[in-house]
XYZ file of N, CA and C in Angstrom:
102
model
N 27.933 -8.527 19.183
C 27.971 -8.170 17.830
C 26.624 -7.682 17.363
N 26.617 -6.506 16.688
C 25.361 -5.924 16.186
C 25.412 -5.926 14.705
N 24.285 -6.312 14.054
C 24.180 -6.240 12.651
C 23.061 -5.214 12.302
N 23.131 -4.650 11.100
C 22.126 -3.658 10.714
C 20.991 -4.419 10.022
N 20.149 -5.028 10.832
C 18.988 -5.801 10.317
C 17.703 -5.060 10.708
N 16.913 -4.745 9.652
C 15.625 -4.096 9.939
C 14.532 -5.142 9.868
N 13.907 -5.294 10.987
C 12.776 -6.244 11.076
C 11.516 -5.575 10.590
N 10.844 -6.197 9.667
C 9.586 -5.714 9.139
C 8.444 -6.637 9.628
N 7.374 -6.044 10.123
C 6.189 -6.788 10.604
C 5.633 -7.520 9.405
N 5.154 -8.770 9.680
C 4.486 -9.561 8.597
C 3.277 -10.265 9.080
N 2.497 -10.721 8.168
C 1.214 -11.357 8.476
C 1.398 -12.862 8.730
N 2.379 -13.490 8.105
C 2.603 -14.926 8.188
C 4.057 -15.194 8.500
N 4.305 -16.086 9.470
C 5.683 -16.323 9.980
C 6.681 -16.700 8.877
N 6.436 -17.716 8.135
C 7.452 -18.249 7.200
C 7.740 -17.285 6.080
N 6.744 -16.750 5.466
C 6.981 -15.766 4.344
C 7.541 -14.515 4.858
N 7.211 -14.114 6.086
C 7.822 -12.916 6.664
C 9.289 -13.025 6.891
N 9.661 -14.203 7.442
C 11.107 -14.508 7.669
C 11.815 -14.521 6.347
N 11.300 -15.200 5.289
C 11.939 -15.216 4.009
C 12.101 -13.870 3.446
N 11.053 -13.012 3.525
C 11.123 -11.691 2.957
C 12.161 -10.824 3.703
N 12.186 -10.925 5.060
C 13.153 -10.191 5.815
C 14.536 -10.568 5.509
N 14.844 -11.884 5.434
C 16.234 -12.343 5.112
C 16.644 -11.937 3.712
N 15.752 -12.118 2.761
C 16.088 -11.739 1.397
C 16.376 -10.227 1.284
N 15.551 -9.418 1.932
C 15.808 -7.988 1.928
C 17.111 -7.647 2.567
N 17.441 -8.279 3.632
C 18.730 -8.031 4.326
C 19.905 -8.368 3.420
N 19.723 -9.379 2.547
C 20.810 -9.772 1.653
C 20.736 -9.097 0.313
N 19.931 -8.026 0.204
C 19.950 -7.201 -1.009
C 18.873 -7.520 -2.008
N 17.989 -8.490 -1.779
C 16.956 -8.818 -2.678
C 15.660 -8.259 -2.114
N 15.153 -7.156 -2.624
C 14.065 -6.480 -2.026
C 12.737 -7.111 -2.577
N 12.011 -7.758 -1.699
C 10.825 -8.525 -2.088
C 9.793 -8.329 -0.995
N 8.520 -8.262 -1.365
C 7.463 -8.125 -0.412
C 7.180 -9.510 0.195
N 6.415 -9.512 1.337
C 6.019 -10.729 1.906
C 5.149 -11.557 0.984
N 4.256 -10.901 0.271
C 3.347 -11.592 -0.630
C 4.113 -12.289 -1.774
N 5.265 -11.819 -2.201
C 6.079 -12.440 -3.194
C 6.937 -13.547 -2.716
N 7.154 -13.560 -1.368
C 8.068 -14.564 -0.778
C 7.515 -15.945 -0.682
């Protein structure tokens, strides 16, 4: 199964994961805001 998930490089693990998952679910947020 393939999903259309765009991985974005981040400086910190936890906030990068949060920002990537929120963006995937339609909430566009930067890593700094996560």
